[in-house]
Coordinates of C-alpha atoms and ligand atoms in Angstrom, one line a residue:
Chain Y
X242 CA 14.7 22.1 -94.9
X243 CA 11.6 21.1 -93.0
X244 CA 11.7 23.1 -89.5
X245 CA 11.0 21.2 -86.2
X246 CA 7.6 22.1 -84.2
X247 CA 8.5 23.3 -81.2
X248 CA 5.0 23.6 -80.0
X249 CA 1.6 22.1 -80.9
X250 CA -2.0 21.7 -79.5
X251 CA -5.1 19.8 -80.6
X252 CA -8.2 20.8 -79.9
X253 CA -7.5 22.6 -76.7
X254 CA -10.6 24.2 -74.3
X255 CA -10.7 26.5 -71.5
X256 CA -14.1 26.7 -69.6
X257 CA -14.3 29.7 -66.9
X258 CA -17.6 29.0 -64.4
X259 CA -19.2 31.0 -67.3
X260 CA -18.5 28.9 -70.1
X261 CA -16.1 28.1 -72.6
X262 CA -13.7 30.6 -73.7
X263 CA -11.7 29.1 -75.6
X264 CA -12.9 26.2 -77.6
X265 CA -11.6 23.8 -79.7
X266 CA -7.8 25.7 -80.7
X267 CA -5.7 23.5 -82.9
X268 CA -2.2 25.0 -84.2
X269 CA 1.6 24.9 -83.9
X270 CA 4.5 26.7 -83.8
X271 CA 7.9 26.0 -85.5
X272 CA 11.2 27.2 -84.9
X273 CA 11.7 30.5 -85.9
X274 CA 8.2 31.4 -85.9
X275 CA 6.6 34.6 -85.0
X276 CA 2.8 33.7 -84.5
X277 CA 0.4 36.7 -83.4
X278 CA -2.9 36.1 -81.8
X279 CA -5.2 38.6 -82.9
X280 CA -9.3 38.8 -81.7
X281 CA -11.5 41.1 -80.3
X282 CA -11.9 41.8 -76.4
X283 CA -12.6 38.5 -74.6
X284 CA -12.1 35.9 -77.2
X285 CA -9.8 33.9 -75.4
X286 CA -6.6 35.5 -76.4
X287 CA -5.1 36.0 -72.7
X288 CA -6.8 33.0 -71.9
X289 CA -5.0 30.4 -74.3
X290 CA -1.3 32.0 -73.6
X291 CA -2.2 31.1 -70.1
X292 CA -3.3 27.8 -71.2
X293 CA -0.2 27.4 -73.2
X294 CA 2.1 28.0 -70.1
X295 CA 0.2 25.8 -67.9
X296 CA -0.9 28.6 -65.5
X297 CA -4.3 27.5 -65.9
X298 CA -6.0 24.2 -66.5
X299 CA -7.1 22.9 -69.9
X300 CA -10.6 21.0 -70.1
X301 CA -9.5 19.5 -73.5
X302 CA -6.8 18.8 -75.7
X303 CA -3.2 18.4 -75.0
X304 CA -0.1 20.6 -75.8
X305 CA 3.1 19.8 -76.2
X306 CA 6.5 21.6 -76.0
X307 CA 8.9 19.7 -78.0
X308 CA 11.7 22.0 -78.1
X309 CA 12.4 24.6 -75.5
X310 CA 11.9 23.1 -71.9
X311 CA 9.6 24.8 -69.2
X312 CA 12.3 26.9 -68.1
X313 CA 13.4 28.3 -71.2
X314 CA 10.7 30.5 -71.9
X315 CA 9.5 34.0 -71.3
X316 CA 6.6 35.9 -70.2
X317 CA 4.8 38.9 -70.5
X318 CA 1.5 39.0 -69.0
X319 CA -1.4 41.4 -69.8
X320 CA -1.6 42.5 -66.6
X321 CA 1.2 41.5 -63.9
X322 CA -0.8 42.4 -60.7
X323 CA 2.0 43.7 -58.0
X324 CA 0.9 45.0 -55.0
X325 CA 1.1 48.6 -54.8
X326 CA 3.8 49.1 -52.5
X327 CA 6.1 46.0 -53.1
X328 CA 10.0 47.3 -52.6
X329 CA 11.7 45.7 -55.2
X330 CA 14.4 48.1 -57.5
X331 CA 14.1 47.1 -60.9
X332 CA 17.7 45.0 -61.2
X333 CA 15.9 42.9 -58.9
X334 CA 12.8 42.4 -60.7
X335 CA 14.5 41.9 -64.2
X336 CA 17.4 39.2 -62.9
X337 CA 14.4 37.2 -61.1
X338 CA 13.6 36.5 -65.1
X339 CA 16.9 33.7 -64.9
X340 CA 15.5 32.3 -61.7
X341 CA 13.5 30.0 -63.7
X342 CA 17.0 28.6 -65.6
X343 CA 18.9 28.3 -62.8
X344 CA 17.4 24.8 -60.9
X345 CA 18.5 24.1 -57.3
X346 CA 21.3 26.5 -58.2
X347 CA 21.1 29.4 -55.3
X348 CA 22.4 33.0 -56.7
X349 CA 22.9 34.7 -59.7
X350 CA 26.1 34.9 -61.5
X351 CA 28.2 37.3 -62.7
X352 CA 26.6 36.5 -66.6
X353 CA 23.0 37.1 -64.9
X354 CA 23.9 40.7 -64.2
X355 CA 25.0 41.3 -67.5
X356 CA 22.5 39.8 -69.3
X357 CA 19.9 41.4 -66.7
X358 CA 21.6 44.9 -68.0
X359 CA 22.1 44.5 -71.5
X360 CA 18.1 43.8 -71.9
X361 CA 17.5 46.6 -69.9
X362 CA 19.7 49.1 -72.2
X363 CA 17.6 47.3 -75.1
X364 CA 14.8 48.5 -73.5
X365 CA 16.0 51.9 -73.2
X366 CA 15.7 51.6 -69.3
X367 CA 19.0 51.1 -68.0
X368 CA 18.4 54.3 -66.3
X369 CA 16.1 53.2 -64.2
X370 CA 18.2 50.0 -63.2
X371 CA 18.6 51.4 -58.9
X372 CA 14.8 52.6 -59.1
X373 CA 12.0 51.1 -57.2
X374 CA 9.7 49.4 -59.0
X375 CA 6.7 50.8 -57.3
X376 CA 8.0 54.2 -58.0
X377 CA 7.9 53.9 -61.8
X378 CA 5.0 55.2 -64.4
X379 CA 3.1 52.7 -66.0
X380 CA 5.0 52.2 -69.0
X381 CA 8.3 52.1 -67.4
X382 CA 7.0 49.0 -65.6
X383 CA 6.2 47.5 -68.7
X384 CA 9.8 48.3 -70.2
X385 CA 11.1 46.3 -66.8
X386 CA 8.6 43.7 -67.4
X387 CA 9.5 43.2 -71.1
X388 CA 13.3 43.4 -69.7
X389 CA 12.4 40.4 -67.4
X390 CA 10.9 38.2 -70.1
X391 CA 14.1 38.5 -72.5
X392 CA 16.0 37.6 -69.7
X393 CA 14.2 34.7 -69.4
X394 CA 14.7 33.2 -72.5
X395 CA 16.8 32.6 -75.7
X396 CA 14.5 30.2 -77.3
X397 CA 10.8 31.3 -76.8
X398 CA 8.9 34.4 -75.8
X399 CA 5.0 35.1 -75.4
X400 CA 3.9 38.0 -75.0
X401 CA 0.5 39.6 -74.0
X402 CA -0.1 43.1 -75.5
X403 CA 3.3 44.3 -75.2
X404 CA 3.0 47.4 -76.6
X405 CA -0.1 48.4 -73.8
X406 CA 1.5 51.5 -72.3
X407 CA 4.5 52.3 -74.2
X408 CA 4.7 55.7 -76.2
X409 CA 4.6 55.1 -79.9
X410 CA 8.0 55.6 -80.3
X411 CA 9.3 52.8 -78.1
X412 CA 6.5 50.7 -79.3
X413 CA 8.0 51.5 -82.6
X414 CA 11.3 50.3 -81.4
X415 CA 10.1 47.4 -79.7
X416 CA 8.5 45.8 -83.1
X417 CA 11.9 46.2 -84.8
X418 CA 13.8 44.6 -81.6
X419 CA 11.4 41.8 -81.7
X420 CA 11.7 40.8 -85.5
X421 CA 15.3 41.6 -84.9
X422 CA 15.4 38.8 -82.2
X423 CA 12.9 36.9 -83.9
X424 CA 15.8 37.1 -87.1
X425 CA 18.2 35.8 -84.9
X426 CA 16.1 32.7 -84.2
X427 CA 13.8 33.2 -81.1
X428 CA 10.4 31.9 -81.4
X429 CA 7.7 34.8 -80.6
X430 CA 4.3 33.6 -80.0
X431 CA 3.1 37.7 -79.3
X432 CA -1.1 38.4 -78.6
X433 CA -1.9 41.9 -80.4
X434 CA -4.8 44.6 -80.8
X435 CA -2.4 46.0 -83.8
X436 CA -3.3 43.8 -86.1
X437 CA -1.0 46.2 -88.9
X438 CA 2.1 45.5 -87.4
X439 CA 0.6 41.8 -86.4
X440 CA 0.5 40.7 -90.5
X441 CA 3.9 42.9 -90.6
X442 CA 6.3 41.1 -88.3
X443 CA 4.5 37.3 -87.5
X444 CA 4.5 35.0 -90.1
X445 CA 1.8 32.9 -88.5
X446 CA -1.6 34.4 -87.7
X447 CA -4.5 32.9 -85.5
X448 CA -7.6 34.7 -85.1
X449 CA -9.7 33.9 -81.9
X450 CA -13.1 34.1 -81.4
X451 CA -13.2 31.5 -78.6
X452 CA -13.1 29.3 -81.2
X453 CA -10.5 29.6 -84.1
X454 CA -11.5 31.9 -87.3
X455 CA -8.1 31.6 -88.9
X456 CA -5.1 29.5 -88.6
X457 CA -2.3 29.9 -91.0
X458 CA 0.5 32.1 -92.8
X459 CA 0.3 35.9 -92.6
X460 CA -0.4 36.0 -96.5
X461 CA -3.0 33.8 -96.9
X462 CA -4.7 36.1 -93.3
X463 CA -4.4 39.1 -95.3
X464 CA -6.5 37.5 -98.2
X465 CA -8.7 36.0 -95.6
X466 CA -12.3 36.9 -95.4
X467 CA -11.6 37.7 -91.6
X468 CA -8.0 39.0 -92.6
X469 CA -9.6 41.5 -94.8
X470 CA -12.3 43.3 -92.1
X471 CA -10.1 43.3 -89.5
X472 CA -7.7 45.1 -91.5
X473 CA -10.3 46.8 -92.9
X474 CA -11.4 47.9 -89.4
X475 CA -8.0 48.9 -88.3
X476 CA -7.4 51.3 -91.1
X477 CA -11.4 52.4 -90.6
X478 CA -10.1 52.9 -86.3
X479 CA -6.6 54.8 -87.8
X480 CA -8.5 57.2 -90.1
X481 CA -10.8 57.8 -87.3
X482 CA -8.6 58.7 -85.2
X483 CA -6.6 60.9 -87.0
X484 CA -9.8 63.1 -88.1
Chain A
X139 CA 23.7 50.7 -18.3
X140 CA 26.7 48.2 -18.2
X141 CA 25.6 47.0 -15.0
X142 CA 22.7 46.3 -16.4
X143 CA 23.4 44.1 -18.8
X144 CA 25.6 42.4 -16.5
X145 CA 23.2 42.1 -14.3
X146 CA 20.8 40.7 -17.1
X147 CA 23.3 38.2 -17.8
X148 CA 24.0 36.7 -14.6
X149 CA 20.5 34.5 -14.9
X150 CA 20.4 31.7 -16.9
X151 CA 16.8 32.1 -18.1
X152 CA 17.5 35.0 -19.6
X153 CA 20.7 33.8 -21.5
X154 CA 18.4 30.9 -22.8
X155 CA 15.1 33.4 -23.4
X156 CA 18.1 35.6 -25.6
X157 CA 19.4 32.8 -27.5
X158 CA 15.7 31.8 -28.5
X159 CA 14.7 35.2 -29.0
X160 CA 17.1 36.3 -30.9
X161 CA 17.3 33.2 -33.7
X162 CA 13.6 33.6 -33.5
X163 CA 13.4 37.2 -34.0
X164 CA 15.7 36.7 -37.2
X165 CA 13.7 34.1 -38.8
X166 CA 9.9 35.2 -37.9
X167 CA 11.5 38.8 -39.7
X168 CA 12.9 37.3 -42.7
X169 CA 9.8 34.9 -43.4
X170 CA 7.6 38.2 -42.4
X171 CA 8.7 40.2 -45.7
X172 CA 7.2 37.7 -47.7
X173 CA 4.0 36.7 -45.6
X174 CA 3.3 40.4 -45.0
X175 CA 3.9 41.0 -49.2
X176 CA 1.7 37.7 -50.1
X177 CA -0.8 39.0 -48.4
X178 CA -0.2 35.9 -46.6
X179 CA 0.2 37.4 -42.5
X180 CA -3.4 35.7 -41.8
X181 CA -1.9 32.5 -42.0
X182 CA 0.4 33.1 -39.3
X183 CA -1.6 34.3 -37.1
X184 CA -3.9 31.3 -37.6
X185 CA -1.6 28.9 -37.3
X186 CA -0.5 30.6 -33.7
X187 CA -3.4 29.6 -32.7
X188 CA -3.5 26.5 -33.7
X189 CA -0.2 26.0 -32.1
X190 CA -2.0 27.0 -28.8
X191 CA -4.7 24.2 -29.3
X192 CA -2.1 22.0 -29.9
X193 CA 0.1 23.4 -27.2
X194 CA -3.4 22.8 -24.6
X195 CA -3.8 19.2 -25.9
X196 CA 0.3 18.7 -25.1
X197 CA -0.2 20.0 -21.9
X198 CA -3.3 18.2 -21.1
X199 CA -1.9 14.8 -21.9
X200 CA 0.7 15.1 -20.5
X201 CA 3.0 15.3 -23.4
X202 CA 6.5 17.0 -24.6
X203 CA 4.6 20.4 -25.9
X204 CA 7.2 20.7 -29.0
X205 CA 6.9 17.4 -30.2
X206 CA 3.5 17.0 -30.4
X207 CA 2.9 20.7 -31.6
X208 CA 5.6 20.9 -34.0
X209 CA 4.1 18.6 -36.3
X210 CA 0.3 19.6 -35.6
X211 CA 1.2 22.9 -36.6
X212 CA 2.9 22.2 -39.9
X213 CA -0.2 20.1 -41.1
X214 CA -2.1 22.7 -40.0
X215 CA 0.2 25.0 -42.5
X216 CA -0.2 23.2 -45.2
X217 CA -3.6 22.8 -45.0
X218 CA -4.4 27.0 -44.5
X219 CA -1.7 27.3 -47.9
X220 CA -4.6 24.9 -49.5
X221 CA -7.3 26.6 -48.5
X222 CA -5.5 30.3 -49.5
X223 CA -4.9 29.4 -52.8
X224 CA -8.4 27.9 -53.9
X225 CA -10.1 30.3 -55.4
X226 CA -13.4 28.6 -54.5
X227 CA -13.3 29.1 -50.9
X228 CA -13.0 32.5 -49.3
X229 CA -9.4 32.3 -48.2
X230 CA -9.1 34.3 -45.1
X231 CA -12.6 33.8 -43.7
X232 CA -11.9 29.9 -44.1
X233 CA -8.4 30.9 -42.2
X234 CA -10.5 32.7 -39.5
X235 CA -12.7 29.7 -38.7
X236 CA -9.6 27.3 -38.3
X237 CA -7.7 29.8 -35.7
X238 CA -10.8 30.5 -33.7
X239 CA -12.1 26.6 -34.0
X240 CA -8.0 25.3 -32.9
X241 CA -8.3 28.3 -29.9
X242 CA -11.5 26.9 -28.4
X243 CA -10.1 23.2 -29.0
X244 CA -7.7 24.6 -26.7
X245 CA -9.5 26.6 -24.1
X246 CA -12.2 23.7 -24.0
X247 CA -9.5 21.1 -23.0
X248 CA -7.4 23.1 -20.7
X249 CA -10.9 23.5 -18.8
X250 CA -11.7 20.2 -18.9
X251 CA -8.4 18.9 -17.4
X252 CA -5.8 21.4 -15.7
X253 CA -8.1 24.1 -15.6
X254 CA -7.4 28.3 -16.4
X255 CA -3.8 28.2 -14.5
X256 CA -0.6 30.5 -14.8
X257 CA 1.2 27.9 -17.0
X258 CA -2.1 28.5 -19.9
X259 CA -1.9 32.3 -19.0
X260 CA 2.0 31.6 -19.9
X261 CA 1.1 30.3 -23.6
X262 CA -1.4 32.4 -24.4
X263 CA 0.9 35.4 -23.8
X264 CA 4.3 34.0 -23.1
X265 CA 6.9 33.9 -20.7
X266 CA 10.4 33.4 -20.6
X267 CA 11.1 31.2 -17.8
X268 CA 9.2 28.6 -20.0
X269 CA 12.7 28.3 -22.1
X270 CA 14.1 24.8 -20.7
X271 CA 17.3 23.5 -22.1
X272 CA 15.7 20.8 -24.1
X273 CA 13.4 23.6 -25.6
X274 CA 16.5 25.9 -26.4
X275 CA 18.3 22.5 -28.7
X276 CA 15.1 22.1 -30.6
X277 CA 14.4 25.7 -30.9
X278 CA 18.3 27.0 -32.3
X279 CA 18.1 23.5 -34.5
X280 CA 14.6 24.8 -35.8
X281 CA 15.8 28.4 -36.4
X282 CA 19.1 26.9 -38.2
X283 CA 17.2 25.1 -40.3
X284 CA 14.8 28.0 -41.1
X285 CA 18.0 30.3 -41.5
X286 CA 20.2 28.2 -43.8
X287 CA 16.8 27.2 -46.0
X288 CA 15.8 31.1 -46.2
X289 CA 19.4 32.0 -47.3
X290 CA 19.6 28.7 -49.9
X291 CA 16.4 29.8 -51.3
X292 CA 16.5 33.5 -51.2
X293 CA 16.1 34.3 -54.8
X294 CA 13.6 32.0 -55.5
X295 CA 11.2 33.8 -52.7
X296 CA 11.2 36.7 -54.0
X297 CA 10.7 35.6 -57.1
X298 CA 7.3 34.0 -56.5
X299 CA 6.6 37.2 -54.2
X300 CA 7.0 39.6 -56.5
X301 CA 4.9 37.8 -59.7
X302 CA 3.7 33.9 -58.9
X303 CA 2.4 33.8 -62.4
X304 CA 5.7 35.0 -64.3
X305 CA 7.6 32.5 -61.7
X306 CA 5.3 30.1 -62.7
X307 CA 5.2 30.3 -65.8
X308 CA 9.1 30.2 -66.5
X309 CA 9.3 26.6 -64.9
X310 CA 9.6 28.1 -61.0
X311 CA 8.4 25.5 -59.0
X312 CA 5.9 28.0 -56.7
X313 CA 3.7 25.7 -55.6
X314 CA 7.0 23.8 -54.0
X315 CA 8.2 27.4 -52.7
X316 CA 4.7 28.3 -51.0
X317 CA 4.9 25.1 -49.1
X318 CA 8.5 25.8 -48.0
X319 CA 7.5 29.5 -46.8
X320 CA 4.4 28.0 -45.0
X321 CA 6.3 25.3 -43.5
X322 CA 8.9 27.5 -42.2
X323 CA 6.4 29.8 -40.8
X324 CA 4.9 26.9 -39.1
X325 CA 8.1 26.4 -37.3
X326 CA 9.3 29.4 -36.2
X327 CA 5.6 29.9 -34.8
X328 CA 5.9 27.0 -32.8
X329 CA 9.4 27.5 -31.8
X330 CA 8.4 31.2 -30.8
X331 CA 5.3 31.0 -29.2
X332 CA 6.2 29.9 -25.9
X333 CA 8.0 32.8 -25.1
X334 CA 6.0 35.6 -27.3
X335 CA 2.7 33.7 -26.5
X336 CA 0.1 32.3 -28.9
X337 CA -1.8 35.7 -29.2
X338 CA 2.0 38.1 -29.9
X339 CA 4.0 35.7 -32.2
X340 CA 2.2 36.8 -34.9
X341 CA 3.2 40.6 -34.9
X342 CA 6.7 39.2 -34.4
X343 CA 6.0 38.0 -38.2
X344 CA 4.2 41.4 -39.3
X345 CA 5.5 44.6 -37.5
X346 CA 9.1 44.5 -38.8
X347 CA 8.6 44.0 -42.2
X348 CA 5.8 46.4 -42.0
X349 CA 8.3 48.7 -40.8
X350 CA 11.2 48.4 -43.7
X351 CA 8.8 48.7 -46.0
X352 CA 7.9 52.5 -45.1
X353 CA 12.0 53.2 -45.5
X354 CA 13.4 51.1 -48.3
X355 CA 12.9 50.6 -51.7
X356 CA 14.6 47.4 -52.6
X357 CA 13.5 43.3 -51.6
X358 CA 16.9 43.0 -50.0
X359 CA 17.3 45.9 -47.8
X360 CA 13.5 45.3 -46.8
X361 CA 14.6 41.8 -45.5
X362 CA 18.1 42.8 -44.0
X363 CA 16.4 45.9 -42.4
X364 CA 13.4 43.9 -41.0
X365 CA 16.1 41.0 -39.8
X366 CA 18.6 43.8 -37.7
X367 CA 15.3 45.4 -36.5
X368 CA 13.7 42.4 -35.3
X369 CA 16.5 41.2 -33.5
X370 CA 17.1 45.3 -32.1
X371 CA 13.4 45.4 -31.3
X372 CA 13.2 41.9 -29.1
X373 CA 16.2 42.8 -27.4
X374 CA 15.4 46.0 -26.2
X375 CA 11.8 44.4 -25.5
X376 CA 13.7 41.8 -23.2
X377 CA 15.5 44.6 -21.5
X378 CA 12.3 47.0 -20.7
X379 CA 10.5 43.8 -20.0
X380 CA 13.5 42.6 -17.4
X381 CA 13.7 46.5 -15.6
X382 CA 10.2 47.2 -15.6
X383 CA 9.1 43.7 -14.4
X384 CA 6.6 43.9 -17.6
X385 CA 5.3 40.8 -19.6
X386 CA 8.2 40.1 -22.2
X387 CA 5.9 39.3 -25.4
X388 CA 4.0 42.4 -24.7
X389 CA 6.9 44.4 -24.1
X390 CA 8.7 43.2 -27.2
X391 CA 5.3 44.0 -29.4
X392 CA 5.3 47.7 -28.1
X393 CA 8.5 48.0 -28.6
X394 CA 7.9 46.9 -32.3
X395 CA 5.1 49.2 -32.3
X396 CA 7.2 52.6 -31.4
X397 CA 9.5 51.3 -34.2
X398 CA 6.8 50.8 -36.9
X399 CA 5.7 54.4 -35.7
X400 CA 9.5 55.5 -36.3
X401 CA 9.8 54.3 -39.8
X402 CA 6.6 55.3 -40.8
X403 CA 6.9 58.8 -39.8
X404 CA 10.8 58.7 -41.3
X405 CA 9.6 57.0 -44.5
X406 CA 7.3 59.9 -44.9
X407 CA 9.6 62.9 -44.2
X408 CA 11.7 60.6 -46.5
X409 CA 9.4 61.3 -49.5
X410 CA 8.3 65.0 -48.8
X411 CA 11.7 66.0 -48.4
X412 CA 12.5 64.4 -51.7
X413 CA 9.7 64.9 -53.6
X414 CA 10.4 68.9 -52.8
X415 CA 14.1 68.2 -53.8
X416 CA 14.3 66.2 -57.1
X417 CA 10.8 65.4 -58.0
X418 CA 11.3 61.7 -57.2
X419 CA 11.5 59.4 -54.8
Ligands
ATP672 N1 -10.5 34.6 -64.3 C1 -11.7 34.5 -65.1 N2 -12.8 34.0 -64.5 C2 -13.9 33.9 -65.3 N3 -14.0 34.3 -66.6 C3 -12.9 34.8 -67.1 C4 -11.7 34.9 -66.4 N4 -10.8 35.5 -67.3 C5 -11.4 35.7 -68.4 N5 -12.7 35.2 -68.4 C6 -13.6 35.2 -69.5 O1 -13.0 34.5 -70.6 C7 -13.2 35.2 -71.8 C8 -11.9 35.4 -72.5 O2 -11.1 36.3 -71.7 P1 -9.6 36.7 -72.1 O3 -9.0 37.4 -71.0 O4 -8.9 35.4 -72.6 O5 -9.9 37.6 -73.4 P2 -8.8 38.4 -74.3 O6 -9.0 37.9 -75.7 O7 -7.5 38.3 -73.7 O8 -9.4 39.8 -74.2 P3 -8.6 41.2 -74.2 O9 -8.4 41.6 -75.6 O10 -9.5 42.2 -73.5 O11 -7.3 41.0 -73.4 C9 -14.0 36.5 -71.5 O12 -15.3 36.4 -71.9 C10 -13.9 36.6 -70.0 O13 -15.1 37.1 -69.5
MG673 MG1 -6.1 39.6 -73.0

C-alpha cells in the first residue's frame, strides 16, 4: 500500500544577514513517518523546523502540507522564550495548545480539559496542573511544553530537542511514548543530538550540514558513510563520559 | 461617608466622568495585562501622545476632537505594531520618536492658533468636566466594543501572550490578534484621555496589571484582579480628587501608585511566608 506524503519540500533555503543556513533541503514525509533531523550545532536544524512551520521566511523552494492542515499540528520549540514572570498556571498554558483547532470558536470545551489532562498525566506532570508556570524548574516546563504540543495535534508533531532538560528517566519514557504515538499513527518530524535513539525510533533520517548529507531510511543512515561517524562519535562521547 | 457620595452624585459631570471612567478603567486594565506582558506598554504611551497631537489639530480646526482623533490614533496603532515587530528597526526608540514628534505636532499648532490655554492644560492632564453627552455615547459604545471583543477573544490573547511562535505556528492567526490588541488600545486611549489626560492614560494601561502580577499566579486572575482594581482604583481616585479639589487623572495615578505599592509589598510577604512554610510558592 503506497503511503500518502503528507509533507514535501524542494530545494528549500534560509539565509540569516550572515548567510545561508540552510541550503538547498529536499525531502518528504509520509504518513506514519518518524523523521529525525540530526547535525551538529548550527547546521540549520532549528532553522528548517522553523522554516517548515512558516515562522520564518524561506528564500527558496517551496513546501507543501498535503495532509494535516496548519492547525493540526504541534510544536516544540528549542527554546520557548517566556518572560520571566508571566502568571500563567500550567492548565492554562497546556489547553492554549487547542487554541489553534478551535477557529472563531471562543472557549474551550469540556473535551479540551480532558485532553489538556490526560497529556499532562502522560507526561507525568498532572501534579503540577494548578502550578504557575513561572514557578516550575526547567524541565518541568519542558514536560508542560511537550504537554501543550500533544494537545495540539493528532496528526503531526515536531519537535526541537525534546529531551533538553529532562532526567534520563523521563527522557527514557518520552522515546517510548513517542514511538508509542508514532505506532498509533502520528507523524513525528523530531530534531535530535541523540543520534542512538534517533536511528532507534525514526524511520527517516536527514542529516544537516546547512546543506543536506543524508536523506533516507534509518538503515541505509546506519550504513552511511556519515551514519557511521556520527554513530561512531556518539558511542566515542558515551564511553567518554562514562570513564 | 454616605453623604458623600450623595453629595457626589447630585452633579451631572460627575455621573458622566463615572460612567466613562469606570468602562474605561475596565478596558485600559484588561488590554494592560497583555501590553504590560508583550512588552508592548511603550506603544500605549506613544500612541497617547499622538492622540494629543491629534486632539491639538481637532481643537485647532475647529473640529469634533473624537472623530477626528479616533481614527488618527488607530493608524497611528497600526503603524507603532509595524514598527515593533520589524526586527530591523529598533522598536521602542522608533516608538519614542513618533510620541515625541505627534506631542510637538501638537504643542506647535496649539501655539500657532489658540495659544497655551486651560482647555490644552485640560488634555494634557485631563479633566472631567470635558465629558459632554455626545462624548459619553461614543465613549460607552467604544468601551462596549472593546469589552465584548476582549471577552470573544480572550483565549486567543493569551495565547499569543504567552508564546507568539507556538501560536503561530499551530495556525493562530497572531499577526490578526496583535492588530486587534493594538487597535483596541488605540481606542480606549482615545476614549480615555480626555479625562486622564494625554500624559496619565498610559499608567491607566500599566499600573494595574503591574499590580496583579506581584499577587497571582494565573493569566485569568491577573486580568480579573487588574479589571476590579482598576475600576476600585479610579473610583476612589474620583472621590479624593472630588474632596480634595485635586486634579482627577493625577489623583487616580496615585491612587494606582499606593495600590501597586500594596501588592508589591503583599506579593512579597506572600512568597517569604511560603517559601518558610512549604518550600514553594
Ligand atoms: N535569528 C538568527 N539570526 C541570525 N543568524 C541565525 C539566527 N538563528 C540562527 N542563526 C544562524 O543560523 C545557523 C543555524 O542555526 P540553527 O539554530 O538552525 O542551528 P541548529 O542546527 O538548530 O543548532 P543547535 O544544535 O545548536 O540547536 C547558525 O550558524 C546560526 O548562527
Ligand atoms: Mg537548534
Amino acid at each position: 500500500m503506497m503511503k500518502e506524503t503528507v509533507l514535501s519540500c524542494d530545494g528549500i533555503s534560509v539565509k540569516y544577514d550572515a548567510g545561508y543556513a540552510v541550503r538547498d533541503v529536499g525531502f518528504s514525509v509520509e504518513a506514519g513517518d518518524c523523521l529525525c533531523i540530526v547535525g551538529e550545532n548550527g547546521s540549520g536544524k532549528s532553522t528548517l523546523m522553523k522554516a517548515l512551520l512558516g515562522l520564518i521566511p524561506v528564500q527558496g523552494g517551496r513546501v507543501r502540507f498535503d495532509g494535516p492542515k496548519k492547525n493540526e499540528i504541534g510544536y516544540l520549540a528549542q527554546q520557548t522564550v517566556v518572560q520571566k514572570d508571566f502568571p500563567a498556571n500550567v492548565t492554562e498554558v497546556v489547553l492554549s495548545g487547542r487554541m489553534g483547532r478551535h477557529g472563531f470558536m471562543p472557549f474551550y470545551s469540556k473535551k479540551d480539559r480532558a485532553a489538556a489532562g490526560e497529556k499532562l498525566r502522560l507526561l507525568n506532570a498532572d501534579h503540577l496542573a494548578d502550578k504557575s508556570y513561572r514557578d516550575l524548574s526547567g524541565g518541568q516546563q519542558q514536560r508542560v511544553l511537550l504537554a501543550r504540543a500533544l494537545c495540539a495535534t493528532e496528526k503531526m508533531l515536531f519537535l526541537d530537542e525534546p529531551v533538553t532538560g529532562l532526567d534520563p528517566l523521563m527522557s527514557a519514557e518520552l522515546y517510548t511514548l513517542l514511538s508509542d504515538l508514532n505506532g498509533k499513527g502520528l507523524t513525528i518530524v523530531m530534531i535530535s543530538h541523540d543520534v542512538k535513539s534517533a536511528v532507534r525510533i525514526g524511520n527517516k533520517i536527514l542529516h544537516l550540514r546547512t546543506c543536506p548529507l543524508f536523506f533516507g531510511a534509518t538503515d541505509d543512515y546506519c550504513r552511511s558513510e556519515a551514519g557511521q561517524t556520527m554513530l561512531e562519535k556518539g558511542r566515542f562521547a558515551a564511553e567518554a563520559h562514562h570513564v | 461617608m454616605f453623604e458623600l457620595l450623595r453629595e457626589l452624585f447630585s452633579f451631572d459631570f460627575i455621573v458622566r466622568a463615572l460612567i466613562v471612567g469606570v468602562f474605561v478603567a475596565l478596558c485600559a486594565a484588561l488590554l494592560g495585562v497583555s501590553l504590560v506582558l508583550k512588552r508592548y506598554s511603550m506603544i500605549g504611551d506613544g500612541l497617547s501622545h499622538v492622540g494629543f497631537g491629534t486632539l491639538a489639530i481637532a481643537m485647532s480646526l475647529g473640529l469634533a476632537p473624537l472623530q477626528v482623533s479616533i481614527p488618527l490614533v488607530l493608524l497611528a496603532a497600526f503603524l507603532l505594531l509595524r514598527i515593533s515587530e520589524s526586527s530591523k528597526i529598533k522598536g521602542d526608540a522608533a516608538i519614542a520618536l513618533i510620541s515625541s514628534s505627534a506631542l510637538a505636532i501638537g504643542v506647535l499648532v496649539i501655539s500657532l492658533t489658540t495659544g497655551l490655554n486651560a482647555d490644552v492644560c485640560n488634555y494634557m492632564f485631563g479633566s472631567i468636566l470635558a465629558m459632554k453627552m455626545g462624548d459619553l455615547y461614543v465613549s460607552v459604545a467604544a468601551a462596549v466594543v472593546v469589552l465584548v471583543l476582549y471577552i470573544l477573544f480572550y483565549n486567543k490573547i493569551f495565547a499569543i501572550t504567552f508564546d507568539e511562535q507556538f501560536a503561530r505556528a499551530t495556525g493562530v492567526r497572531a499577526g490578526l490578534y496583535n492588530m486587534l490588541i493594538a487597535f483596541l488600545t488605540a481606542l480606549i486611549i482615545v476614549v480615555g484621555m480626555r479625562m486622564m489626560g494625554a500624559m496619565l492614560i498610559s499608567s491607566l494601561i500599566i499600573f494595574p496589571a503591574l499590580s496583579s502580577m506581584r499577587a497571582f499566579g494565573s493569566f485569568k486572575r491577573v486580568v480579573i484582579c487588574s479589571a476590579v482594581l482598576s475600576v476600585l482604583c479610579f473610583f476612589v481616585g474620583l472621590v479624593v480628587s472630588f474632596v480634595f479639589d485635586a486634579p482627577t487623572g493625577a489623583s487616580i495615578v496615585i491612587v494606582n501608585l499606593a495600590a501597586f505599592c500594596l501588592f508589591a509589598l503583599v506579593g512579597f510577604v506572600r512568597r517569604r511566608f511560603l517559601l518558610a512554610t512549604h518550600g514553594e510558592v
